[in-house]
Every structure is written in structure tokens, then in C-alpha cells.
PDB file of C-alpha atoms in Angstrom:
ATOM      1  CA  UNK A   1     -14.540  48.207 -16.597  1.00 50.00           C
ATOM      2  CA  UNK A   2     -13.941  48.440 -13.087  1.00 54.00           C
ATOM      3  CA  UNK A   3     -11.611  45.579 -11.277  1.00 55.00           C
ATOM      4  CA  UNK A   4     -11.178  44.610  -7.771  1.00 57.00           C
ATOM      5  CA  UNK A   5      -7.966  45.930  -6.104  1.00 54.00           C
ATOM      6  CA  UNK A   6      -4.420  43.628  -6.539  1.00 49.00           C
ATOM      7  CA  UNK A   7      -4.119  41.631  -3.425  1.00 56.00           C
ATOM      8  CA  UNK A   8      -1.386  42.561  -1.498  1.00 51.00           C
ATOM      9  CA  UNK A   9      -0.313  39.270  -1.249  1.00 55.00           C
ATOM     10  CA  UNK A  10       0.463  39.109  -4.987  1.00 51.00           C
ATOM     11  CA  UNK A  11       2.176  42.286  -5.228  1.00 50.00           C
ATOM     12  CA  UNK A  12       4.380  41.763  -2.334  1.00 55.00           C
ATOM     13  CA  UNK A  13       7.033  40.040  -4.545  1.00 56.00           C
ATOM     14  CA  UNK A  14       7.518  43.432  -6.445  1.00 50.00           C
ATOM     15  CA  UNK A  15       8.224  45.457  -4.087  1.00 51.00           C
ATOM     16  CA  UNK A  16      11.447  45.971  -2.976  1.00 57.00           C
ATOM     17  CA  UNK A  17      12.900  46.019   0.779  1.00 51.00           C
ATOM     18  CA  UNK A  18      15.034  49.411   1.071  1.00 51.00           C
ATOM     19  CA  UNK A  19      17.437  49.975   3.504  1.00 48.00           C
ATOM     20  CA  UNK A  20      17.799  53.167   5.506  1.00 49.00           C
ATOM     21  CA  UNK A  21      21.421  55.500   4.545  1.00 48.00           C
ATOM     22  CA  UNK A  22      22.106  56.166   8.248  1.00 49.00           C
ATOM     23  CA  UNK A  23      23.080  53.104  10.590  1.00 48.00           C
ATOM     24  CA  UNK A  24      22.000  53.747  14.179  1.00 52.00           C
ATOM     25  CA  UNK A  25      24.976  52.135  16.138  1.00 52.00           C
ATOM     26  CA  UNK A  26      24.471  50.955  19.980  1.00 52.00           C
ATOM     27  CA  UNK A  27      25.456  53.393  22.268  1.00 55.00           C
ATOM     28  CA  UNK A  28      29.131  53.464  23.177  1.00 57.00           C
ATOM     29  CA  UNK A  29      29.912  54.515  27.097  1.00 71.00           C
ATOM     30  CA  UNK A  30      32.724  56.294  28.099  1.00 79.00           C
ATOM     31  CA  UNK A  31      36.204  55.263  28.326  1.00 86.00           C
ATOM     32  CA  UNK A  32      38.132  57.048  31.009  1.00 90.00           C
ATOM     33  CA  UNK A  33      40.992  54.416  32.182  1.00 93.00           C
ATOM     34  CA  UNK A  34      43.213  53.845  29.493  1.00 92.00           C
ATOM     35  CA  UNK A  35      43.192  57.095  28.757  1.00 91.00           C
ATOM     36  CA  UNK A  36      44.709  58.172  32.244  1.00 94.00           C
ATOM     37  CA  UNK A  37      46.862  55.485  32.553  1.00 94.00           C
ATOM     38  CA  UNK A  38      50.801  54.932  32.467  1.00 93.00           C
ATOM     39  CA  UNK A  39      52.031  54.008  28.869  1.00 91.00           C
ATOM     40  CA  UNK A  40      55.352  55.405  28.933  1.00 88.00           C
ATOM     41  CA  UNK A  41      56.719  51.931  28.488  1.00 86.00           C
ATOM     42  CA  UNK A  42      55.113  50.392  25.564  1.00 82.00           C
ATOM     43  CA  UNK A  43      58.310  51.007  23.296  1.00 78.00           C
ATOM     44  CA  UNK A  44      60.322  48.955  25.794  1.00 75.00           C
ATOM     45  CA  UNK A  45      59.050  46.326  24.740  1.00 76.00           C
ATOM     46  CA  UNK A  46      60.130  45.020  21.154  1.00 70.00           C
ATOM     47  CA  UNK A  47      59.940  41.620  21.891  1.00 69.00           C
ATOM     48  CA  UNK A  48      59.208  38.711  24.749  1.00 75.00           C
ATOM     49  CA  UNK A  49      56.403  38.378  27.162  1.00 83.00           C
ATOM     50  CA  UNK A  50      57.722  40.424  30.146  1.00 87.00           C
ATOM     51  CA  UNK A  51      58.933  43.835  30.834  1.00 85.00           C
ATOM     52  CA  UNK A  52      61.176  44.310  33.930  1.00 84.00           C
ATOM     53  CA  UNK A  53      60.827  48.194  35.072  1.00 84.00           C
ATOM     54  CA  UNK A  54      62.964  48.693  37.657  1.00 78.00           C
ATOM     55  CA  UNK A  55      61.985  50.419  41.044  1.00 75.00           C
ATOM     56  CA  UNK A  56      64.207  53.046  42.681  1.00 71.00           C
ATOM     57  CA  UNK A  57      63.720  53.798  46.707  1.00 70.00           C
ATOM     58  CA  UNK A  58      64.247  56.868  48.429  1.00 70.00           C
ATOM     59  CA  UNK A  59      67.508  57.540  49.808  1.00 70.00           C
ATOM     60  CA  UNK A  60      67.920  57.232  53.233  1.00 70.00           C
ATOM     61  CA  UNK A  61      69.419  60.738  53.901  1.00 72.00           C
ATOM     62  CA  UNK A  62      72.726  63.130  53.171  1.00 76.00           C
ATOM     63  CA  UNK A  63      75.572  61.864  54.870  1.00 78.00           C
ATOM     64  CA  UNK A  64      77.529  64.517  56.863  1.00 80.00           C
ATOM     65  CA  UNK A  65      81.262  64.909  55.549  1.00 84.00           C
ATOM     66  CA  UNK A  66      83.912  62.839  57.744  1.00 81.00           C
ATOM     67  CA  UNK A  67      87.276  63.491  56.342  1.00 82.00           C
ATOM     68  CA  UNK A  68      88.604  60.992  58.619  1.00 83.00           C
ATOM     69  CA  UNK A  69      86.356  58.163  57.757  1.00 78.00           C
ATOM     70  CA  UNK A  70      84.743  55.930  54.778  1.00 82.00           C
ATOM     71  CA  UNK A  71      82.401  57.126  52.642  1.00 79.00           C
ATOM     72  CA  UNK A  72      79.024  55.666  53.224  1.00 76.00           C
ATOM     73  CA  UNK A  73      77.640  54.724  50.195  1.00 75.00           C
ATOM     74  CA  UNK A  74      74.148  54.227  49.313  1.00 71.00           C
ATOM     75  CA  UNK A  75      73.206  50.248  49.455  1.00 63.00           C
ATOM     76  CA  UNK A  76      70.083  48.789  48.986  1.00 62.00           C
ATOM     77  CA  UNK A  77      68.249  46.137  47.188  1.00 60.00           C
ATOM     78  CA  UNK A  78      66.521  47.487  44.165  1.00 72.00           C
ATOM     79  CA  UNK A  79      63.640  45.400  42.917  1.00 79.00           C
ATOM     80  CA  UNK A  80      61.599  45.509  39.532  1.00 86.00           C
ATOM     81  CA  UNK A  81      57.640  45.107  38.837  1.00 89.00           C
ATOM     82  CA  UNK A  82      56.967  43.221  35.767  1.00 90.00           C
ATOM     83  CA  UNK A  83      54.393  43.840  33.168  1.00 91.00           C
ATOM     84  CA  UNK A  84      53.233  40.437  31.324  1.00 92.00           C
ATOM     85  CA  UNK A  85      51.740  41.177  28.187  1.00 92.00           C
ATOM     86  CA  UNK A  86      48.891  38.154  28.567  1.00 91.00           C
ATOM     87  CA  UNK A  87      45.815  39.461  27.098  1.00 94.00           C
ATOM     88  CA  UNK A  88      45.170  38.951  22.983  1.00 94.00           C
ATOM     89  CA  UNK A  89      41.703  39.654  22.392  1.00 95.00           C
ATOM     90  CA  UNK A  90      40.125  40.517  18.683  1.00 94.00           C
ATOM     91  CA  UNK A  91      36.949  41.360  17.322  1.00 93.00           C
ATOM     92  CA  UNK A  92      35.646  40.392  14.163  1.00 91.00           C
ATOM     93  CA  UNK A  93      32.618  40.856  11.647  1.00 87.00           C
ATOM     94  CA  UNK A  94      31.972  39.358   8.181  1.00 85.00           C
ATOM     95  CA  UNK A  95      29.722  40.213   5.346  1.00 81.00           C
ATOM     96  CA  UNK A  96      28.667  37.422   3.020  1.00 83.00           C
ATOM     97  CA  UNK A  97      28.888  38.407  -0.829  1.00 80.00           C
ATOM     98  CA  UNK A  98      25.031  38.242  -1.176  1.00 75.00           C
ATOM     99  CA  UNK A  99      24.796  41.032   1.893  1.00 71.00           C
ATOM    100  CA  UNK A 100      27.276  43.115   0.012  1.00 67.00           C
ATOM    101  CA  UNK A 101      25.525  42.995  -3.182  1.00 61.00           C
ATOM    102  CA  UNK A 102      22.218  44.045  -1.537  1.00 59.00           C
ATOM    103  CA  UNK A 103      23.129  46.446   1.053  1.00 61.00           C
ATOM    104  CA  UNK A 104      23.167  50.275   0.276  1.00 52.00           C
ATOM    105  CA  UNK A 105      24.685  51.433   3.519  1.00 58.00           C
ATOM    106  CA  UNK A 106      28.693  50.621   3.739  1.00 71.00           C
ATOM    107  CA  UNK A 107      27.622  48.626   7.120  1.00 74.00           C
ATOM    108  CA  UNK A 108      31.206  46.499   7.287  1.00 74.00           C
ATOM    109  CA  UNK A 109      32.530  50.614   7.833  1.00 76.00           C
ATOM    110  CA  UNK A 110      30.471  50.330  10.369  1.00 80.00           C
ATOM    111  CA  UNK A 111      31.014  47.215  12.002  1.00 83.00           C
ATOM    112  CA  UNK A 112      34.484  47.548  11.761  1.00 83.00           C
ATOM    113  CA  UNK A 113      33.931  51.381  14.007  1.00 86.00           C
ATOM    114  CA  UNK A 114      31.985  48.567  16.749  1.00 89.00           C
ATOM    115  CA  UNK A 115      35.066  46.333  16.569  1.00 89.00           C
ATOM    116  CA  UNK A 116      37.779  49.185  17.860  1.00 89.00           C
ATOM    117  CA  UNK A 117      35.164  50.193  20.360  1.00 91.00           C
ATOM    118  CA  UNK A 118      35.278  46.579  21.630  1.00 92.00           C
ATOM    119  CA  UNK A 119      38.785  46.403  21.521  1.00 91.00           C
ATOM    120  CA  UNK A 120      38.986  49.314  23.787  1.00 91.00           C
ATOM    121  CA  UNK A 121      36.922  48.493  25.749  1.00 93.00           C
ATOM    122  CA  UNK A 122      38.325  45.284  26.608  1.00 94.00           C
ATOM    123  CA  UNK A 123      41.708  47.130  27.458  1.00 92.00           C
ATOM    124  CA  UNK A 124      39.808  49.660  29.914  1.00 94.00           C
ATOM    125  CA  UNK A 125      38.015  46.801  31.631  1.00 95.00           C
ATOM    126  CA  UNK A 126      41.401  45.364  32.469  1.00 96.00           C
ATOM    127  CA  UNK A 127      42.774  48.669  33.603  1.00 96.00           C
ATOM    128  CA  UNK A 128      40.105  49.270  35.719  1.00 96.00           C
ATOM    129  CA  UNK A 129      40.143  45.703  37.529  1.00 96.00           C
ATOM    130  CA  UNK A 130      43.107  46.732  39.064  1.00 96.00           C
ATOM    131  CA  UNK A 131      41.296  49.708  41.552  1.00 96.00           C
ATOM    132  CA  UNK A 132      40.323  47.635  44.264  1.00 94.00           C
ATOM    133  CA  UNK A 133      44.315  46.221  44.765  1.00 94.00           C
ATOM    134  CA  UNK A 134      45.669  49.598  44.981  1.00 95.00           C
ATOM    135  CA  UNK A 135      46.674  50.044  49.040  1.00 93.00           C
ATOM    136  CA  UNK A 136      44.724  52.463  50.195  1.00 95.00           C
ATOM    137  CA  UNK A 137      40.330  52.414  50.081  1.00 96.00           C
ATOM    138  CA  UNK A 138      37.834  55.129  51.453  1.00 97.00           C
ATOM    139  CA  UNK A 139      33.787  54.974  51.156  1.00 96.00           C
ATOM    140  CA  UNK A 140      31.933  52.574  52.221  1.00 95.00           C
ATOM    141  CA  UNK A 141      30.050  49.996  50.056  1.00 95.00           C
ATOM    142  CA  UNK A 142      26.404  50.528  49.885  1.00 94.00           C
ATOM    143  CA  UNK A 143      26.750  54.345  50.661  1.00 95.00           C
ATOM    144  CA  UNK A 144      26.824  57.510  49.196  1.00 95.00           C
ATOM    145  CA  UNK A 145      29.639  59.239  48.580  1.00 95.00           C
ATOM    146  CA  UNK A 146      30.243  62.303  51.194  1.00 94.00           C
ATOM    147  CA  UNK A 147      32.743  65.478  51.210  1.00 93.00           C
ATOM    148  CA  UNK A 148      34.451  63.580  53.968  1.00 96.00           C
ATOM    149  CA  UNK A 149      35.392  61.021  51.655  1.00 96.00           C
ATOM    150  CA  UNK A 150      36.300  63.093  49.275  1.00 95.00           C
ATOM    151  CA  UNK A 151      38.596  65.088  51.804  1.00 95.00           C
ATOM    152  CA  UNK A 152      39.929  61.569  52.883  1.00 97.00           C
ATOM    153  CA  UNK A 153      41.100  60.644  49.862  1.00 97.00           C
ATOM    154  CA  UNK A 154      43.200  63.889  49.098  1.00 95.00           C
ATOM    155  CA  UNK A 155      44.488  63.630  52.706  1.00 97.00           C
ATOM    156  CA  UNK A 156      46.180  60.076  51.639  1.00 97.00           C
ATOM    157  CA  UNK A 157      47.318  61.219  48.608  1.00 97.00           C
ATOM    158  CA  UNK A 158      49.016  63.844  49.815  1.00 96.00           C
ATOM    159  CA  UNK A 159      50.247  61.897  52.491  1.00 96.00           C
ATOM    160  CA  UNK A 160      52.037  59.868  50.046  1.00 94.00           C
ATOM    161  CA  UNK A 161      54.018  62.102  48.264  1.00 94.00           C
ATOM    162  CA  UNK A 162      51.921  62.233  45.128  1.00 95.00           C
ATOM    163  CA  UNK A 163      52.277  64.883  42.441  1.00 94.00           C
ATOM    164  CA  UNK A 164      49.588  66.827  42.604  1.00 93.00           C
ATOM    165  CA  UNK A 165      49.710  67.282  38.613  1.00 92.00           C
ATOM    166  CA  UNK A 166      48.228  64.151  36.414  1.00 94.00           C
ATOM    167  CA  UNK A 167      45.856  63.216  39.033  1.00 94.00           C
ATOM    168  CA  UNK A 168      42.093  62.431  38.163  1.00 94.00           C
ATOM    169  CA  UNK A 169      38.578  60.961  39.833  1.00 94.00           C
ATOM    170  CA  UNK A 170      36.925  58.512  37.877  1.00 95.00           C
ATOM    171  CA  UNK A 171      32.677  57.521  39.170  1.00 94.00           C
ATOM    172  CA  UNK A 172      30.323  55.612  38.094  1.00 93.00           C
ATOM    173  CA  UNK A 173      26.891  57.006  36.623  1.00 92.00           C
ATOM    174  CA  UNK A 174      25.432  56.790  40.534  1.00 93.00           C
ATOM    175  CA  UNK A 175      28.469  58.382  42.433  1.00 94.00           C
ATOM    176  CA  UNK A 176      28.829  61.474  40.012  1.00 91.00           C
ATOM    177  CA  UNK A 177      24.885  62.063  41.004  1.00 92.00           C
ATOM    178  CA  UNK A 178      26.353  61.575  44.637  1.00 93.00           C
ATOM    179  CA  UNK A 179      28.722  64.614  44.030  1.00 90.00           C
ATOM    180  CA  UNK A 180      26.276  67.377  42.628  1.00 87.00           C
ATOM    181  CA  UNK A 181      25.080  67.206  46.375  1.00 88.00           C
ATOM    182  CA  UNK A 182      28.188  68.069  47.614  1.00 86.00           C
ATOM    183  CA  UNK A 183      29.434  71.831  48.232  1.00 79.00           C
ATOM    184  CA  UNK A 184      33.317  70.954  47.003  1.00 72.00           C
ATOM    185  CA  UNK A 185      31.650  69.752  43.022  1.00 76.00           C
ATOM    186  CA  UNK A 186      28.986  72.161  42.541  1.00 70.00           C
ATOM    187  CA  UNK A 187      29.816  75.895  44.143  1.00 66.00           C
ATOM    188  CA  UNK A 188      31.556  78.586  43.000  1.00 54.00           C
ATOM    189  CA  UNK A 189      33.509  78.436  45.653  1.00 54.00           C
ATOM    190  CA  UNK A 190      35.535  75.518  44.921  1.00 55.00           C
ATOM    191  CA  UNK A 191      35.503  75.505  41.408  1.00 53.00           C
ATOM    192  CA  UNK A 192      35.681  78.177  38.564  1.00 50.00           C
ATOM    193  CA  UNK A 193      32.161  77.389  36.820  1.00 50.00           C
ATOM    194  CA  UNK A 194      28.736  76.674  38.102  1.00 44.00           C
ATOM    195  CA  UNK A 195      27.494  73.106  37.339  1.00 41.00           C
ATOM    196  CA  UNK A 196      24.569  74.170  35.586  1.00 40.00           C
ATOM    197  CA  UNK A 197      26.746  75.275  32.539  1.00 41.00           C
ATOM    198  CA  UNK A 198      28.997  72.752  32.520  1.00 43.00           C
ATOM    199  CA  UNK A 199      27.557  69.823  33.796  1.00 43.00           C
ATOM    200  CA  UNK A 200      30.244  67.099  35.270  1.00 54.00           C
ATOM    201  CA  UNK A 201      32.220  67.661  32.387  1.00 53.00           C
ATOM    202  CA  UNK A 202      35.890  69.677  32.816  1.00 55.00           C
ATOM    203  CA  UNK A 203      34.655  69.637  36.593  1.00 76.00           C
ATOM    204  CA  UNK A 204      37.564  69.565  38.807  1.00 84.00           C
ATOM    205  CA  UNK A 205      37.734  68.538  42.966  1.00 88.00           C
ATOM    206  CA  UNK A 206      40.775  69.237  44.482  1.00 89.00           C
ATOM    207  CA  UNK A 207      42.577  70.402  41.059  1.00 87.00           C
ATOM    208  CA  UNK A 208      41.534  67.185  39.807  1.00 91.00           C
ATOM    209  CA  UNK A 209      39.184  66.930  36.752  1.00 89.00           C
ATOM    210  CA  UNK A 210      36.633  64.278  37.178  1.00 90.00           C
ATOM    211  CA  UNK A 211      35.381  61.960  34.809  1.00 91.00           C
ATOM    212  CA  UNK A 212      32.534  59.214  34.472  1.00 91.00           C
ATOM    213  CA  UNK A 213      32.630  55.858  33.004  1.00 90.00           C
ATOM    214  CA  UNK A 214      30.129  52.810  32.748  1.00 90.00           C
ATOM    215  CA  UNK A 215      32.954  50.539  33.034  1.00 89.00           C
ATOM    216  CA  UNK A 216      34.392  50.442  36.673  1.00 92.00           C
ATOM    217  CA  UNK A 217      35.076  47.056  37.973  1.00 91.00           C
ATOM    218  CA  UNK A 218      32.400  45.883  40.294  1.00 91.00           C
ATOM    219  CA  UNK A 219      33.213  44.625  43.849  1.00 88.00           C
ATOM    220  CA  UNK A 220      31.247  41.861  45.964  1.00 80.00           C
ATOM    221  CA  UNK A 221      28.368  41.631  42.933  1.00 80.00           C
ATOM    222  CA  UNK A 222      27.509  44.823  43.737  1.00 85.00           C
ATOM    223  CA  UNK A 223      29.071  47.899  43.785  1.00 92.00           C
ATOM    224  CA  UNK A 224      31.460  49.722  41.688  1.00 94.00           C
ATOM    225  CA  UNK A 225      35.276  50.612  42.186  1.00 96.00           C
ATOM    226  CA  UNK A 226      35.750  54.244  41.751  1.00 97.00           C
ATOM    227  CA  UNK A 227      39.133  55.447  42.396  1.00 97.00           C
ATOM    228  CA  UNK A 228      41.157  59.022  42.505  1.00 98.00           C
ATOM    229  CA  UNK A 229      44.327  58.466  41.088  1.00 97.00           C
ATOM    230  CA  UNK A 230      47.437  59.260  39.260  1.00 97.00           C
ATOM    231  CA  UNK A 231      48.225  58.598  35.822  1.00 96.00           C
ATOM    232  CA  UNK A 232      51.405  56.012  37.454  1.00 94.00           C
ATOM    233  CA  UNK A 233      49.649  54.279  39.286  1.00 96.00           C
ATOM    234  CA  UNK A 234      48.734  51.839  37.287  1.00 96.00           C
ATOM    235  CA  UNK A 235      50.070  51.378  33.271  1.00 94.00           C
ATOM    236  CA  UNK A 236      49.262  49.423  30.508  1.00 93.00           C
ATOM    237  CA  UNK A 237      51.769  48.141  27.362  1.00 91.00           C
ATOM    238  CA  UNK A 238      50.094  47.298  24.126  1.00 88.00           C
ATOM    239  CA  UNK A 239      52.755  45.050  22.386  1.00 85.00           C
ATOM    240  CA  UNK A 240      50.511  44.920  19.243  1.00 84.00           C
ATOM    241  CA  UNK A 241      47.695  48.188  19.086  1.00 83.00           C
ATOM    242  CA  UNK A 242      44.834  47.635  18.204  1.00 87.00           C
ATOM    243  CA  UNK A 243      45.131  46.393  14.740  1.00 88.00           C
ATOM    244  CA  UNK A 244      42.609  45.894  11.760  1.00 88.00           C
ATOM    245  CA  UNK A 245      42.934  42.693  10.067  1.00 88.00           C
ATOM    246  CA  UNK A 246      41.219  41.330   6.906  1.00 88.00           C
ATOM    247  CA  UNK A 247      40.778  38.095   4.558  1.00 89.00           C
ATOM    248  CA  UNK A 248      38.580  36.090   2.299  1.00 90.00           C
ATOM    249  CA  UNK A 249      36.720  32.997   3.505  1.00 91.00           C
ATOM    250  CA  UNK A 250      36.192  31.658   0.528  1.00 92.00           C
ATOM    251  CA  UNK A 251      34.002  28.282   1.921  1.00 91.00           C
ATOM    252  CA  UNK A 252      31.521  30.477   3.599  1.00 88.00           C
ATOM    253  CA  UNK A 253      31.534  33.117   0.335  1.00 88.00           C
ATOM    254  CA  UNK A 254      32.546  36.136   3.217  1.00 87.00           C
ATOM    255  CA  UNK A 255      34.684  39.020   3.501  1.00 86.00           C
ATOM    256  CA  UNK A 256      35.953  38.884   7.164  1.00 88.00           C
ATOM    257  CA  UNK A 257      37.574  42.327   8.669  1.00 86.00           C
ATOM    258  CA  UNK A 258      38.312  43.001  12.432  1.00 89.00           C
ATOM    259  CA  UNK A 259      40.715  44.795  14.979  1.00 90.00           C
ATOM    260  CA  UNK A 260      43.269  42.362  17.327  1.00 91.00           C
ATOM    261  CA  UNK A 261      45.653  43.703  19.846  1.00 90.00           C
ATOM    262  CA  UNK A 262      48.170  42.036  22.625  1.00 92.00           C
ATOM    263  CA  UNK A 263      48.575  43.930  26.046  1.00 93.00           C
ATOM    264  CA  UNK A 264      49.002  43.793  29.366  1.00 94.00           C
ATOM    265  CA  UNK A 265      48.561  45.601  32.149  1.00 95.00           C
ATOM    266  CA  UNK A 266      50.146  46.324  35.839  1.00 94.00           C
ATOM    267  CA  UNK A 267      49.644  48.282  38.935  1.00 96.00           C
ATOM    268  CA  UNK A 268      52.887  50.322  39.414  1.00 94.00           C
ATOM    269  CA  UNK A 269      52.201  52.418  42.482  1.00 93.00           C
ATOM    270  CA  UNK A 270      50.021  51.306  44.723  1.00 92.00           C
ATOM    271  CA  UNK A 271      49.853  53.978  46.876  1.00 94.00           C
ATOM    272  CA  UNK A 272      49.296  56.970  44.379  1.00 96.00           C
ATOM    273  CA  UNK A 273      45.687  55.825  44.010  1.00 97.00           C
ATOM    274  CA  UNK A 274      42.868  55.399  46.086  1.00 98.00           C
ATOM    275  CA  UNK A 275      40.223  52.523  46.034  1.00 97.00           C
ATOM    276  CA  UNK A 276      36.517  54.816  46.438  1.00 97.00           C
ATOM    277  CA  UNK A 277      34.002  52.416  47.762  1.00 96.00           C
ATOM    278  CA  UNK A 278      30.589  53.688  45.980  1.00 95.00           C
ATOM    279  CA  UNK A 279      26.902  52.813  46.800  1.00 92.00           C
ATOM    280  CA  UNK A 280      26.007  50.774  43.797  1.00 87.00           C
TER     281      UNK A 280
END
């Protein structure tokens, strides 16, 4: 005896909502400061709010030998740059007992990945705020980047004294598209593979490797602070890395996990970086 199909509306109870295996997470962009910043002095720092580092001037010169006079001994006023460890940020997820129960994918693993992501993130935004105090600038806002800037900014650097050895160039998305029209990024000339290959990545101006971030600090609403700099320039202390954390909530029936950290950080040398002025 034939029968008219179930309606879907009464067999929608029975059927069960499945969850995919694989999470797709949000994109994560790049993270170039923190990585290429100072942190030589993060174990200085057991305890307080402040570390002192002290700064050492140059000499003022050899003193000829006078056997018939005092020596002159070298006298000046040192002074010291603090680094106040002021920023405690955490991130934090939770997963009610009824989500854990139902789930199939382990997504607190993967909220927990987010968490550290935003915790570094956090630390390279600070970093990177710093760009536009550093003393020297080159580029103009609202332009392109051109090989004279680029020749500008090595000129100061070496100018100053700066090591040639631990320095890097760090663009935004717009600038590094800037540089594949210049000569000094892209020919074999200057560097030891062709861009095609390679793309941006490992590329090098000046013995410098460049690298590209989402995350530079932007200037007057509109435009982004690229700098070229060296790894002292600027530093950063995490008192307390980034740190997971977990606990029971029992009132709201929820597991709650998530990463914390204390830092600070400082501009140390303001003239072994340059502020790059970019077009967007």
C-alpha cells in the first residue's frame, strides 16, 4: 500500500547535527616585531615594576702621556633608560559542559592556539607603536616608496654607527608591492635570487632581510609606520610569558582556559632605526 512521503518537518528531530573534524581558524598575519626586537634583559628582571639599564657614552678620546702632569680621567654623567613593565593583557575562552559533551572536534585546543596568537599579537602591536618616536624618518606619507628612500635610510644608519649585522626592514602589505618596482629588491644584481622564485621572502636590501607584517602602527589615520632597524633599537621584557591558565566556573557549568602575560616595552636607541613613511 503505497504512503505519502514523511514530512520533513517530522523527521527533522531525528536527525542529528554533525560537526565537521577540521576547524577552519581565522587567518593569523604575520608577526615580525617581537621577533627582531631586544630581549636580552628579560632575566634582569626578577621582581618590581622597573628595570634601570644603564647607558654608556663614547669616550671622548686617548689622552696623550704627560709624565709631568695629572692623569685625566674619564668623567661624565652616565644616565639609564628604564623599561616599565605596564602592560598585563590575557585572553580567555570557555566551553560550557553541554558544548563539551556534544562537540566532536577538541575546539577548546583550538581556541586556546587563537588565545597565544592574541597574546602575541598584543605584544607586537606595542613594539611596533614605538617606530614613529625613533629620531630619524624618511618617505613621505601618502607616497610610494622609492630607491632613494631606500638609499636614505642606509645612508643614516650608517651614519650612526650602526652594526651592520642584526639589522632588518619591516613593510606593510602596500610598501612590499612598492619594492618589487624597484631595481635594489628584485634584480640579480643586488641580490642573490630572482624574485620570481622566492617571492619577498629571505629577500634582503642592503644585507638586510626584509619582512612584512599586517601590524605596523598607523600614523595620522592613515598610513603605516614601516621602519629599517636594528634588533637594539627598541626591546621588550616579558616579566610573566605568555602563560596558559585554567579553572572551573562552577555557576556558569564552564571550563575556562586562556594565556596571560605582563610586559613592557622601550625604545633603547633611537637612532639605530629609521621611521619609513609609507603611502597607505
Amino acid at each position: 500500500m503505497a504512503s505519502n512521503a514523511i514530512p520533513a518537518v517530522n523527521i527533522a528531530p531525528y536527525i542529528p547535527e554533525m560537526w565537521g573534524l577540521i576547524v577552519v581558524a581565522a587567518a593569523e598575519n604575520n608577526l615580525e616585531f617581537v621577533q627582531h626586537t631586544d630581549r636580552r634583559f628579560e632575566k634582569e628582571l626578577k621582581y618590581g615594576d622597573t628595570l634601570n639599564v644603564p647607558n654608556l657614552t663614547n669616550f671622548s678620546g686617548a689622552q696623550n702621556v704627560d709624565t709631568t702632569g695629572d692623569l685625566t680621567l674619564y668623567d661624565v654623567i652616565q644616565t639609564c633608560t628604564a623599561i616599565v613593565v605596564n602592560y598585563h593583557y590575557y585572553q580567555a575562552v570557555g566551553l560550557g559542559d553541554q558544548e563539551q559533551i556534544q562537540d566532536r572536534p577538541d575546539f577548546l585546543k583550538a581556541a586556546l592556539k587563537k588565545c597565544g596568537y592574541d597574546i602575541a599579537l598584543i605584544q607586537d602591536l606595542k613594539v611596533s607603536a614605538l617606530v614613529n618616536g625613533l629620531n630619524k624618518s624618511e618617505g613621505t606619507e601618502g607616497s610610494a616608496l622609492t630607491a632613494d628612500v631606500l638609499i636614505n635610510c642606509y645612508e643614516d644608519m650608517n651614519a650612526n654607527s650602526v652594526p651592520d649585522s642584526d639589522r632588518v626592514w619591516i613593510f606593510d602589505p602596500k610598501s612590499i608591492t612598492d619594492l618589487l618596482k624597484i631595481d635594489y629588491f628584485v634584480r640579480y644584481d643586488y641580490v642573490p635570487e630572482g624574485v620570481v622564485s622566492k617571492g619577498f621572502q629571505g629577500r634582503q636590501i642592503f644585507g638586510a632581510p626584509v619582512y612584512m607584517t599586517q601590524h605596523l602602527n598607523v600614523i595620522n589615520t592613515s598610513y603605516h609606520a614601516a621602519t629599517y632597524m636594528h634588533k637594539e633599537a627598541l626591546a621588550i621584557i616579558s616579566q610573566e610569558s605568555p602563560t596558559i591558565f585554567n579553572f572551573r566556573w562552577p555557576e556558569k557549568f564552564t571550563d575556562v582556559v586562556g594565556v596571560k602575560t605582563l610586559f613592557g616595552v622601550k625604545e633603547m636607541r633611537d637612532t639605530w632605526g629609521i621611521w619609513i613613511k609609507t603611502r597607505n
